Amino acid sequence: MPVADFEVVMGLEVHAQLLTRTKIFCGCSTAFGGEPNAHTCPVCLGLPGVLPALNQRVVEFAVRAGLALGCEVKRKSVWARKNYFYPDLPKGYQISQYELPICEGGGVPITVDGKERVVQLVRIHMEEDAGKNVHGVAADGSSGVDLNRAGVPLCEIVSAPDLFSIDEATEYLKSLRAILMYLGVNDGNLEEGSFRCDANVSVRRRGAAALGQRCEIKNLNSFRFLRQAVEYEVRRQVEVLEGGGRVVQETRLFDPARGETRAMRSKEDAHDYRYFPEPDLPPLVLDDAFVEEVRRTLPELPRARAARYQRDLGLSAYDAQLLTAERAVAEFFDAALAAYGAGAEGAKKLANWVNGDVARLANESGLAPAAWKLTPEKLAALVKLVDAGTVGGPGAKQALEAVFREGGDPAEVVKARGLAQVSDEGAVEAAADAVLARSAAEVERYRGGNTKLMGFFVGQVMKEMKGKGNPAVVNAVLKRKLGP
């Protein structure tokens, strides 16, 4: 029976680092990088006699995420010790939440193949991160432990087994990441591990109701790795079942170099962690006023913003989705539109620039909008130069790239680089005459009825004028010279 006769069922556990300056239970910095073990203290090292002190900002951010995702924010939650032994966990336990998490329920909206639905969440809980084992740190190949991450605040967002394709899982992660970034509680940085997930994957024959045995794939930190890992795992589990075997519950690691998952350890159940209430932290009790104050500060979320762009500005769903994927880009677009001053009329023009050349330059440079030298006001000014016929499309693209990379006023850049559009009929006629003189065969075919060659002549004249010719003037001059 082929893979297509099986259905994949997934649940994702996302670990999102909360954007606090200090760790969850001490005052150490959460800054990424730095010398190994530079951001540590007796509390996050778990030395005897120390007591954790909860960072209130962590609670605020967790509530913020819960409210935005439609969860029930619990007025009482309890900290728990999750016990296990591993070199990157100096205390021998992780402070987390178990029986009474801070949020339950809720969901994440996704759209796949034009169909919208909400992926159900089970819970959100707060916990501290562990450290990191670093291998080959010395000439003899020995390993070390960097505890800079130990105690960094995490929000673990656990979905139900409610994802039934890799496309759904990818869209779920993209949607959740965008929401958390809009809320300002997570930076969405997959490379640095501040947004990563574990995937619980199982397969079952199509039409079956019971879930198959699941395997957990740990620490997937890119959308590409998620896809590769799940595709491999589905093939592996189907092969096991078709071979008459049974899938064993276990935790697996994904090897990007080989494109395969491999067994890491047998899967622990909750009882293996011997959870018990954290004796050094009292239950967390929230009052209604605190929750409502957090609710009052929630921003407009990506889907609501995209809907507004379609409704009020007449943008397509595609344009709206691209513009709202990142909050900083959407705010850049809003500011550019305000500076342009044409409301819905200018929205499509600016959307084309932001989703096109500006996005290309941003990808090439790897810079976030805050680091661009192109400001919303400068983009609006450049589009106005195009509207006025001062600069044509090719020249505007060159000016945009110069302003994006080097800064400067668009009008001055156009002037200094000689990018202004040429509308002078005498100059256009001279270029057209040169093109027609060396294209006798094409001229004869055009006059013989092949009028599609007009595009060829326009292109040649534009090339002759180094892209600066006014297209309307070029077309008019060519039609006059070539005749009806």
Short mmCIF file of C-alpha atoms in Angstrom, two decimals:
data_model
loop_
_atom_site.label_atom_id
_atom_site.label_comp_id
_atom_site.label_asym_id
_atom_site.label_seq_id
_atom_site.Cartn_x
_atom_site.Cartn_y
_atom_site.Cartn_z
CA MET A 1 0.00 0.00 0.00
CA PRO A 2 1.61 3.33 -1.05
CA VAL A 3 2.21 6.33 1.20
CA ALA A 4 -0.74 8.06 -0.45
CA ASP A 5 -3.08 5.51 1.17
CA PHE A 6 -2.06 6.79 4.60
CA GLU A 7 -2.94 10.02 6.37
CA VAL A 8 -0.42 11.90 8.46
CA VAL A 9 -1.60 13.33 11.78
CA MET A 10 0.55 15.89 13.56
CA GLY A 11 0.61 18.02 16.65
CA LEU A 12 3.28 20.69 17.11
CA GLU A 13 4.88 21.94 20.30
CA VAL A 14 6.33 25.37 19.60
CA HIS A 15 8.93 26.84 21.94
CA ALA A 16 8.89 30.62 21.57
CA GLN A 17 11.45 32.68 23.44
CA LEU A 18 9.78 35.64 25.09
CA LEU A 19 11.35 39.02 24.32
CA THR A 20 12.37 40.01 27.81
CA ARG A 21 15.74 41.60 28.57
CA THR A 22 16.36 39.32 31.54
CA LYS A 23 15.75 35.66 32.29
CA ILE A 24 12.59 34.25 33.80
CA PHE A 25 13.83 33.76 37.37
CA CYS A 26 16.93 35.99 37.66
CA GLY A 27 18.42 39.23 36.33
CA CYS A 28 20.85 37.68 33.82
CA SER A 29 20.76 38.94 30.25
CA THR A 30 18.87 37.02 27.56
CA ALA A 31 21.06 38.48 24.77
CA PHE A 32 22.00 35.96 22.10
CA GLY A 33 25.68 35.05 21.79
CA GLY A 34 28.38 36.30 24.09
CA GLU A 35 31.17 34.31 25.67
CA PRO A 36 30.00 30.89 26.91
CA ASN A 37 28.56 31.04 30.44
CA ALA A 38 28.92 34.85 30.59
CA HIS A 39 25.18 35.34 31.22
CA THR A 40 24.85 33.19 34.31
CA CYS A 41 24.42 33.58 38.05
CA PRO A 42 23.83 31.25 41.02
CA VAL A 43 20.08 31.18 40.26
CA CYS A 44 20.23 30.04 36.64
CA LEU A 45 23.17 27.75 37.48
CA GLY A 46 20.97 26.09 40.11
CA LEU A 47 23.44 26.46 42.97
CA PRO A 48 22.23 25.38 46.44
CA GLY A 49 20.45 27.95 48.58
CA VAL A 50 19.18 30.26 45.82
CA LEU A 51 15.54 31.10 45.17
CA PRO A 52 13.88 31.99 41.85
CA ALA A 53 12.11 35.36 41.50
CA LEU A 54 9.51 35.48 38.73
CA ASN A 55 9.96 38.07 35.96
CA GLN A 56 6.51 39.73 35.69
CA ARG A 57 7.14 40.66 32.08
CA VAL A 58 7.14 36.94 31.23
CA VAL A 59 3.65 36.57 32.66
CA GLU A 60 2.43 39.62 30.73
CA PHE A 61 3.79 38.23 27.45
CA ALA A 62 2.27 34.79 28.03
CA VAL A 63 -1.12 36.35 28.76
CA ARG A 64 -0.73 38.53 25.68
CA ALA A 65 -0.16 35.46 23.51
CA GLY A 66 -3.05 33.59 25.13
CA LEU A 67 -5.54 36.39 24.59
CA ALA A 68 -4.50 36.88 20.95
CA LEU A 69 -4.92 33.15 20.28
CA GLY A 70 -8.36 32.99 21.89
CA CYS A 71 -7.24 30.93 24.89
CA GLU A 72 -8.83 30.89 28.30
CA VAL A 73 -6.38 32.68 30.57
CA LYS A 74 -6.37 30.88 33.88
CA ARG A 75 -6.61 33.11 36.95
CA LYS A 76 -4.57 30.53 38.87
CA SER A 77 -1.71 28.47 37.49
CA VAL A 78 0.98 26.46 39.20
CA TRP A 79 4.70 26.00 38.62
CA ALA A 80 6.07 22.47 38.49
CA ARG A 81 9.42 20.74 38.49
CA LYS A 82 10.08 18.58 35.45
CA ASN A 83 12.83 16.20 36.48
CA TYR A 84 15.39 14.76 34.10
CA PHE A 85 19.15 14.47 33.91
CA TYR A 86 21.10 15.97 31.07
CA PRO A 87 24.38 17.94 31.03
CA ASP A 88 22.70 21.19 29.90
CA LEU A 89 20.33 21.18 32.90
CA PRO A 90 22.47 21.94 35.97
CA LYS A 91 19.62 21.77 38.50
CA GLY A 92 18.50 18.33 37.36
CA TYR A 93 15.02 19.75 36.83
CA GLN A 94 13.33 22.38 34.71
CA ILE A 95 10.84 24.83 36.17
CA SER A 96 7.77 24.55 33.99
CA GLN A 97 4.01 24.26 34.32
CA TYR A 98 2.14 20.98 34.13
CA GLU A 99 -1.29 20.34 35.60
CA LEU A 100 -2.36 23.98 35.74
CA PRO A 101 -0.87 25.96 32.83
CA ILE A 102 -1.48 29.66 32.34
CA CYS A 103 -3.65 29.22 29.20
CA GLU A 104 -5.89 26.49 27.79
CA GLY A 105 -7.78 26.10 24.52
CA GLY A 106 -7.66 28.62 21.71
CA GLY A 107 -6.50 28.17 18.14
CA VAL A 108 -4.33 29.35 15.27
CA PRO A 109 -5.99 30.34 11.95
CA ILE A 110 -4.53 28.91 8.75
CA THR A 111 -5.37 29.04 5.05
CA VAL A 112 -4.36 26.14 2.80
CA ASP A 113 -5.48 25.88 -0.83
CA GLY A 114 -7.89 28.74 -0.24
CA LYS A 115 -9.61 27.01 2.68
CA GLU A 116 -9.56 28.68 6.07
CA ARG A 117 -9.79 26.86 9.37
CA VAL A 118 -8.55 27.12 12.94
CA VAL A 119 -6.05 24.61 14.31
CA GLN A 120 -7.01 23.79 17.89
CA LEU A 121 -4.59 24.45 20.73
CA VAL A 122 -4.40 22.40 23.91
CA ARG A 123 -2.46 24.77 26.15
CA ILE A 124 0.19 27.42 26.59
CA HIS A 125 2.58 27.23 29.50
CA MET A 126 5.66 29.12 30.64
CA GLU A 127 8.98 27.50 31.39
CA GLU A 128 12.71 28.10 31.50
CA ASP A 129 15.03 27.03 28.69
CA ALA A 130 17.94 24.66 29.25
CA GLY A 131 21.56 25.33 28.30
CA LYS A 132 23.32 24.01 25.23
CA ASN A 133 25.86 21.25 24.79
CA VAL A 134 28.72 22.32 22.53
CA HIS A 135 30.82 19.61 20.97
CA GLY A 136 34.43 19.69 19.78
CA VAL A 137 35.35 22.77 21.78
CA ALA A 138 38.92 21.61 22.44
CA ALA A 139 41.69 20.05 20.39
CA ASP A 140 40.98 16.64 21.91
CA GLY A 141 37.38 16.83 20.67
CA SER A 142 35.88 17.17 24.13
CA SER A 143 32.50 18.79 24.68
CA GLY A 144 31.41 21.66 26.87
CA VAL A 145 28.18 23.19 28.15
CA ASP A 146 27.13 26.78 27.51
CA LEU A 147 24.54 27.85 30.09
CA ASN A 148 23.83 31.30 28.68
CA ARG A 149 20.41 30.03 27.57
CA ALA A 150 19.63 28.35 30.92
CA GLY A 151 16.72 30.27 32.40
CA VAL A 152 15.74 32.12 29.22
CA PRO A 153 11.92 32.45 29.27
CA LEU A 154 9.92 30.27 26.92
CA CYS A 155 6.27 30.00 26.03
CA GLU A 156 5.41 26.46 24.94
CA ILE A 157 2.39 26.45 22.67
CA VAL A 158 0.95 22.96 22.25
CA SER A 159 -1.46 22.13 19.44
CA ALA A 160 -3.91 19.27 19.34
CA PRO A 161 -3.22 16.47 16.81
CA ASP A 162 -5.12 18.63 14.37
CA LEU A 163 -2.72 18.97 11.42
CA PHE A 164 -3.22 16.59 8.51
CA SER A 165 -0.62 17.58 5.93
CA ILE A 166 2.81 19.13 5.76
CA ASP A 167 1.32 22.20 4.08
CA GLU A 168 -1.02 22.64 7.05
CA ALA A 169 1.86 22.28 9.50
CA THR A 170 3.95 24.85 7.62
CA GLU A 171 1.08 27.34 7.42
CA TYR A 172 0.35 26.80 11.11
CA LEU A 173 3.92 27.71 12.03
CA LYS A 174 3.95 30.74 9.73
CA SER A 175 0.64 32.00 11.09
CA LEU A 176 1.67 31.48 14.73
CA ARG A 177 5.06 33.10 14.16
CA ALA A 178 3.46 36.15 12.55
CA ILE A 179 0.99 36.55 15.43
CA LEU A 180 3.72 36.33 18.09
CA MET A 181 5.87 38.84 16.22
CA TYR A 182 2.91 41.24 15.86
CA LEU A 183 2.37 40.97 19.60
CA GLY A 184 6.02 41.86 20.23
CA VAL A 185 6.52 38.80 22.43
CA ASN A 186 8.88 36.85 20.11
CA ASP A 187 11.34 37.86 17.39
CA GLY A 188 10.58 34.87 15.13
CA ASN A 189 14.28 34.15 14.68
CA LEU A 190 14.53 30.51 13.66
CA GLU A 191 18.30 30.51 13.10
CA GLU A 192 19.01 31.56 16.70
CA GLY A 193 16.46 29.08 18.04
CA SER A 194 14.07 31.62 19.50
CA PHE A 195 11.21 30.04 17.51
CA ARG A 196 11.50 26.26 17.16
CA CYS A 197 9.23 23.28 17.37
CA ASP A 198 8.94 19.59 18.16
CA ALA A 199 6.68 17.64 15.81
CA ASN A 200 4.59 14.68 17.02
CA VAL A 201 4.01 12.61 13.88
CA SER A 202 1.85 9.54 13.33
CA VAL A 203 0.19 7.89 10.35
CA ARG A 204 -3.04 5.96 9.94
CA ARG A 205 -4.77 4.36 7.00
CA ARG A 206 -7.16 6.77 5.29
CA GLY A 207 -10.63 6.40 6.74
CA ALA A 208 -9.38 5.05 10.07
CA ALA A 209 -10.54 6.91 13.19
CA ALA A 210 -7.93 5.80 15.72
CA LEU A 211 -4.64 7.65 15.89
CA GLY A 212 -1.45 5.78 15.10
CA GLN A 213 1.56 5.55 17.41
CA ARG A 214 3.39 8.87 17.37
CA CYS A 215 7.06 9.74 17.30
CA GLU A 216 8.40 13.09 18.40
CA ILE A 217 10.96 14.86 16.20
CA LYS A 218 12.91 17.36 18.31
CA ASN A 219 14.11 20.93 17.72
CA LEU A 220 13.11 21.73 14.15
CA ASN A 221 14.22 25.28 13.49
CA SER A 222 13.28 25.92 9.86
CA PHE A 223 10.24 25.42 7.67
CA ARG A 224 12.38 23.45 5.20
CA PHE A 225 13.66 21.11 7.90
CA LEU A 226 10.10 20.57 9.15
CA ARG A 227 8.99 19.53 5.67
CA GLN A 228 11.99 17.24 5.10
CA ALA A 229 11.74 15.64 8.53
CA VAL A 230 8.00 14.94 8.32
CA GLU A 231 8.22 13.60 4.77
CA TYR A 232 10.96 11.20 5.82
CA GLU A 233 9.15 10.17 9.01
CA VAL A 234 5.90 9.45 7.17
CA ARG A 235 7.73 7.23 4.66
CA ARG A 236 9.53 5.45 7.49
CA GLN A 237 6.39 4.77 9.52
CA VAL A 238 4.47 3.54 6.47
CA GLU A 239 7.32 1.18 5.59
CA VAL A 240 7.29 -0.19 9.15
CA LEU A 241 3.54 -0.82 9.06
CA GLU A 242 3.56 -2.27 5.56
CA GLY A 243 6.38 -4.58 6.60
CA GLY A 244 4.17 -6.04 9.31
CA GLY A 245 5.89 -4.19 12.16
CA ARG A 246 4.67 -1.60 14.61
CA VAL A 247 5.79 1.97 15.14
CA VAL A 248 7.62 2.38 18.44
CA GLN A 249 6.96 5.51 20.49
CA GLU A 250 10.25 7.35 20.68
CA THR A 251 11.97 10.69 20.39
CA ARG A 252 13.90 11.20 17.14
CA LEU A 253 16.38 13.75 15.84
CA PHE A 254 16.43 15.13 12.32
CA ASP A 255 19.77 15.01 10.48
CA PRO A 256 19.68 17.79 7.83
CA ALA A 257 22.82 16.50 6.11
CA ARG A 258 21.29 13.07 5.47
CA GLY A 259 17.69 14.26 5.28
CA GLU A 260 16.51 11.59 7.72
CA THR A 261 15.32 11.15 11.29
CA ARG A 262 16.99 8.75 13.66
CA ALA A 263 16.17 7.43 17.09
CA MET A 264 17.39 9.55 20.01
CA ARG A 265 15.75 7.88 23.01
CA SER A 266 12.57 6.08 23.94
CA LYS A 267 9.75 8.56 24.36
CA GLU A 268 9.10 9.65 27.90
CA ASP A 269 5.58 9.99 29.22
CA ALA A 270 4.61 12.56 31.79
CA HIS A 271 5.14 10.14 34.69
CA ASP A 272 8.77 9.67 33.61
CA TYR A 273 9.42 13.31 34.47
CA ARG A 274 8.06 12.92 38.02
CA TYR A 275 6.36 16.30 37.95
CA PHE A 276 5.56 17.88 41.28
CA PRO A 277 4.65 21.44 42.33
CA GLU A 278 7.64 23.79 42.50
CA PRO A 279 8.15 24.42 46.24
CA ASP A 280 10.11 27.66 45.73
CA LEU A 281 7.40 29.48 43.78
CA PRO A 282 3.84 30.14 44.96
CA PRO A 283 0.88 29.54 42.64
CA LEU A 284 0.55 32.33 40.09
CA VAL A 285 -2.69 34.23 40.68
CA LEU A 286 -3.89 36.83 38.17
CA ASP A 287 -6.67 39.31 38.76
CA ASP A 288 -9.18 40.39 36.13
CA ALA A 289 -7.80 43.94 36.02
CA PHE A 290 -4.36 42.68 34.96
CA VAL A 291 -5.78 40.47 32.21
CA GLU A 292 -8.05 43.22 30.91
CA GLU A 293 -5.19 45.72 30.88
CA VAL A 294 -3.15 43.31 28.74
CA ARG A 295 -6.16 42.77 26.46
CA ARG A 296 -6.50 46.54 26.01
CA THR A 297 -2.98 46.78 24.55
CA LEU A 298 -3.34 44.03 21.93
CA PRO A 299 -2.48 45.29 18.44
CA GLU A 300 -4.33 44.63 15.21
CA LEU A 301 -3.30 41.09 14.19
CA PRO A 302 -2.12 39.99 10.71
CA ARG A 303 -5.39 38.52 9.46
CA ALA A 304 -7.44 41.47 10.63
CA ARG A 305 -4.98 43.84 8.98
CA ALA A 306 -5.03 41.86 5.73
CA ALA A 307 -8.83 41.91 5.74
CA ARG A 308 -8.76 45.69 6.23
CA TYR A 309 -6.35 46.12 3.33
CA GLN A 310 -8.69 44.15 1.07
CA ARG A 311 -11.84 45.86 2.32
CA ASP A 312 -10.68 49.47 2.58
CA LEU A 313 -7.82 49.65 0.06
CA GLY A 314 -9.05 47.21 -2.58
CA LEU A 315 -5.87 45.13 -2.46
CA SER A 316 -5.88 41.50 -3.53
CA ALA A 317 -5.68 38.76 -0.92
CA TYR A 318 -2.21 37.94 -2.24
CA ASP A 319 -0.91 41.49 -1.84
CA ALA A 320 -2.53 41.88 1.56
CA GLN A 321 -1.03 38.64 2.83
CA LEU A 322 2.47 39.59 1.70
CA LEU A 323 2.25 43.04 3.25
CA THR A 324 0.99 41.78 6.60
CA ALA A 325 3.32 38.81 7.01
CA GLU A 326 5.61 40.98 9.15
CA ARG A 327 4.36 43.79 11.33
CA ALA A 328 7.31 46.07 10.51
CA VAL A 329 6.67 45.74 6.77
CA ALA A 330 2.96 46.47 7.22
CA GLU A 331 3.79 49.56 9.27
CA PHE A 332 6.25 50.68 6.58
CA PHE A 333 3.49 50.30 3.97
CA ASP A 334 0.97 52.24 6.10
CA ALA A 335 3.45 55.07 6.63
CA ALA A 336 4.34 55.19 2.91
CA LEU A 337 0.66 55.30 1.99
CA ALA A 338 0.07 58.13 4.45
CA ALA A 339 3.01 60.08 2.98
CA TYR A 340 1.81 59.43 -0.57
CA GLY A 341 -1.56 60.84 0.39
CA ALA A 342 -3.75 59.18 -2.22
CA GLY A 343 -5.59 56.66 -0.03
CA ALA A 344 -6.84 53.59 -1.84
CA GLU A 345 -5.76 55.04 -5.19
CA GLY A 346 -2.10 54.81 -4.25
CA ALA A 347 -2.32 51.55 -2.31
CA LYS A 348 -1.84 49.26 -5.32
CA LYS A 349 1.14 51.29 -6.59
CA LEU A 350 2.86 51.19 -3.22
CA ALA A 351 1.98 47.52 -2.65
CA ASN A 352 3.67 46.67 -5.97
CA TRP A 353 6.83 48.49 -4.90
CA VAL A 354 6.91 47.06 -1.35
CA ASN A 355 6.09 43.48 -2.40
CA GLY A 356 8.37 43.69 -5.44
CA ASP A 357 11.65 45.59 -5.57
CA VAL A 358 11.71 46.59 -1.90
CA ALA A 359 11.17 42.96 -0.81
CA ARG A 360 13.89 41.81 -3.22
CA LEU A 361 16.38 44.32 -1.82
CA ALA A 362 15.43 43.39 1.75
CA ASN A 363 16.01 39.70 1.03
CA GLU A 364 19.34 40.38 -0.67
CA SER A 365 20.58 42.56 2.18
CA GLY A 366 19.05 40.56 4.99
CA LEU A 367 18.03 43.82 6.66
CA ALA A 368 14.84 44.42 8.63
CA PRO A 369 12.80 47.56 7.84
CA ALA A 370 14.28 49.43 10.81
CA ALA A 371 17.73 49.17 9.16
CA TRP A 372 16.64 50.24 5.67
CA LYS A 373 17.91 53.60 4.44
CA LEU A 374 14.75 53.77 2.36
CA THR A 375 12.10 55.40 4.54
CA PRO A 376 8.35 55.35 3.85
CA GLU A 377 8.53 59.05 2.98
CA LYS A 378 11.31 58.45 0.43
CA LEU A 379 9.37 55.63 -1.23
CA ALA A 380 6.32 57.89 -1.49
CA ALA A 381 8.48 60.66 -2.99
CA LEU A 382 9.92 58.28 -5.59
CA VAL A 383 6.45 57.07 -6.65
CA LYS A 384 5.41 60.71 -7.06
CA LEU A 385 8.39 61.25 -9.38
CA VAL A 386 7.14 58.33 -11.48
CA ASP A 387 3.61 59.79 -11.50
CA ALA A 388 4.97 63.13 -12.73
CA GLY A 389 6.91 61.48 -15.56
CA THR A 390 10.19 62.70 -14.11
CA VAL A 391 11.58 59.18 -14.08
CA GLY A 392 10.45 56.01 -15.86
CA GLY A 393 10.21 52.46 -14.60
CA PRO A 394 13.82 51.35 -15.22
CA GLY A 395 15.24 54.61 -13.85
CA ALA A 396 12.96 54.44 -10.80
CA LYS A 397 14.18 50.93 -10.02
CA GLN A 398 17.78 52.13 -10.16
CA ALA A 399 16.96 55.11 -7.94
CA LEU A 400 15.15 52.88 -5.46
CA GLU A 401 18.13 50.56 -5.15
CA ALA A 402 20.49 53.50 -4.64
CA VAL A 403 18.30 55.02 -1.92
CA PHE A 404 17.77 51.62 -0.26
CA ARG A 405 21.49 50.89 -0.10
CA GLU A 406 23.00 54.35 0.31
CA GLY A 407 20.21 56.69 1.37
CA GLY A 408 19.63 60.14 -0.09
CA ASP A 409 16.73 62.13 -1.49
CA PRO A 410 15.08 60.33 -4.47
CA ALA A 411 14.86 63.51 -6.59
CA GLU A 412 18.54 64.26 -6.06
CA VAL A 413 19.51 60.65 -6.79
CA VAL A 414 17.55 60.73 -10.07
CA LYS A 415 19.24 63.99 -11.06
CA ALA A 416 22.77 63.06 -9.94
CA ARG A 417 22.70 59.69 -11.70
CA GLY A 418 21.13 60.98 -14.91
CA LEU A 419 18.07 58.77 -14.49
CA ALA A 420 15.49 61.36 -15.53
CA GLN A 421 13.06 60.24 -18.22
CA VAL A 422 13.53 61.75 -21.69
CA SER A 423 10.30 63.08 -23.19
CA ASP A 424 11.90 65.38 -25.76
CA GLU A 425 10.50 64.34 -29.16
CA GLY A 426 13.66 65.33 -30.98
CA ALA A 427 15.78 62.97 -28.89
CA VAL A 428 13.23 60.17 -29.24
CA GLU A 429 13.03 60.67 -33.03
CA ALA A 430 16.83 60.46 -33.34
CA ALA A 431 16.85 57.16 -31.45
CA ALA A 432 13.90 55.81 -33.49
CA ASP A 433 15.58 56.75 -36.77
CA ALA A 434 18.72 54.88 -35.74
CA VAL A 435 16.74 51.76 -34.83
CA LEU A 436 14.62 51.76 -38.00
CA ALA A 437 17.70 52.29 -40.17
CA ARG A 438 19.32 49.08 -38.93
CA SER A 439 16.08 47.06 -38.85
CA ALA A 440 15.01 47.18 -42.49
CA ALA A 441 13.75 43.58 -42.56
CA GLU A 442 11.59 44.09 -39.45
CA VAL A 443 10.23 47.36 -40.85
CA GLU A 444 9.19 45.59 -44.05
CA ARG A 445 7.46 42.80 -42.10
CA TYR A 446 5.68 45.34 -39.89
CA ARG A 447 4.40 47.27 -42.89
CA GLY A 448 3.39 43.94 -44.39
CA GLY A 449 0.97 43.40 -41.52
CA ASN A 450 2.99 41.97 -38.64
CA THR A 451 2.07 44.72 -36.18
CA LYS A 452 3.22 42.62 -33.23
CA LEU A 453 6.72 43.88 -34.08
CA MET A 454 5.82 47.22 -32.45
CA GLY A 455 6.99 45.76 -29.15
CA PHE A 456 10.36 44.91 -30.71
CA PHE A 457 10.81 48.49 -32.00
CA VAL A 458 9.81 50.02 -28.64
CA GLY A 459 12.30 47.79 -26.87
CA GLN A 460 15.10 48.69 -29.28
CA VAL A 461 14.43 52.43 -28.91
CA MET A 462 14.37 52.13 -25.12
CA LYS A 463 17.65 50.24 -25.29
CA GLU A 464 19.10 52.94 -27.58
CA MET A 465 18.09 55.54 -24.97
CA LYS A 466 19.46 53.46 -22.09
CA GLY A 467 15.98 52.95 -20.65
CA LYS A 468 15.30 56.66 -20.22
CA GLY A 469 12.78 57.18 -23.03
CA ASN A 470 9.24 58.13 -22.12
CA PRO A 471 7.25 55.05 -23.28
CA ALA A 472 4.25 57.11 -24.39
CA VAL A 473 6.41 59.42 -26.52
CA VAL A 474 8.38 56.46 -27.93
CA ASN A 475 5.17 54.70 -28.98
CA ALA A 476 3.75 57.85 -30.58
CA VAL A 477 6.92 58.59 -32.55
CA LEU A 478 7.25 55.00 -33.80
CA LYS A 479 3.62 54.82 -34.94
CA ARG A 480 4.03 58.06 -36.84
CA LYS A 481 7.23 56.89 -38.55
CA LEU A 482 6.05 53.34 -39.34
CA GLY A 483 2.69 54.44 -40.60
CA PRO A 484 -0.71 52.83 -40.08
#
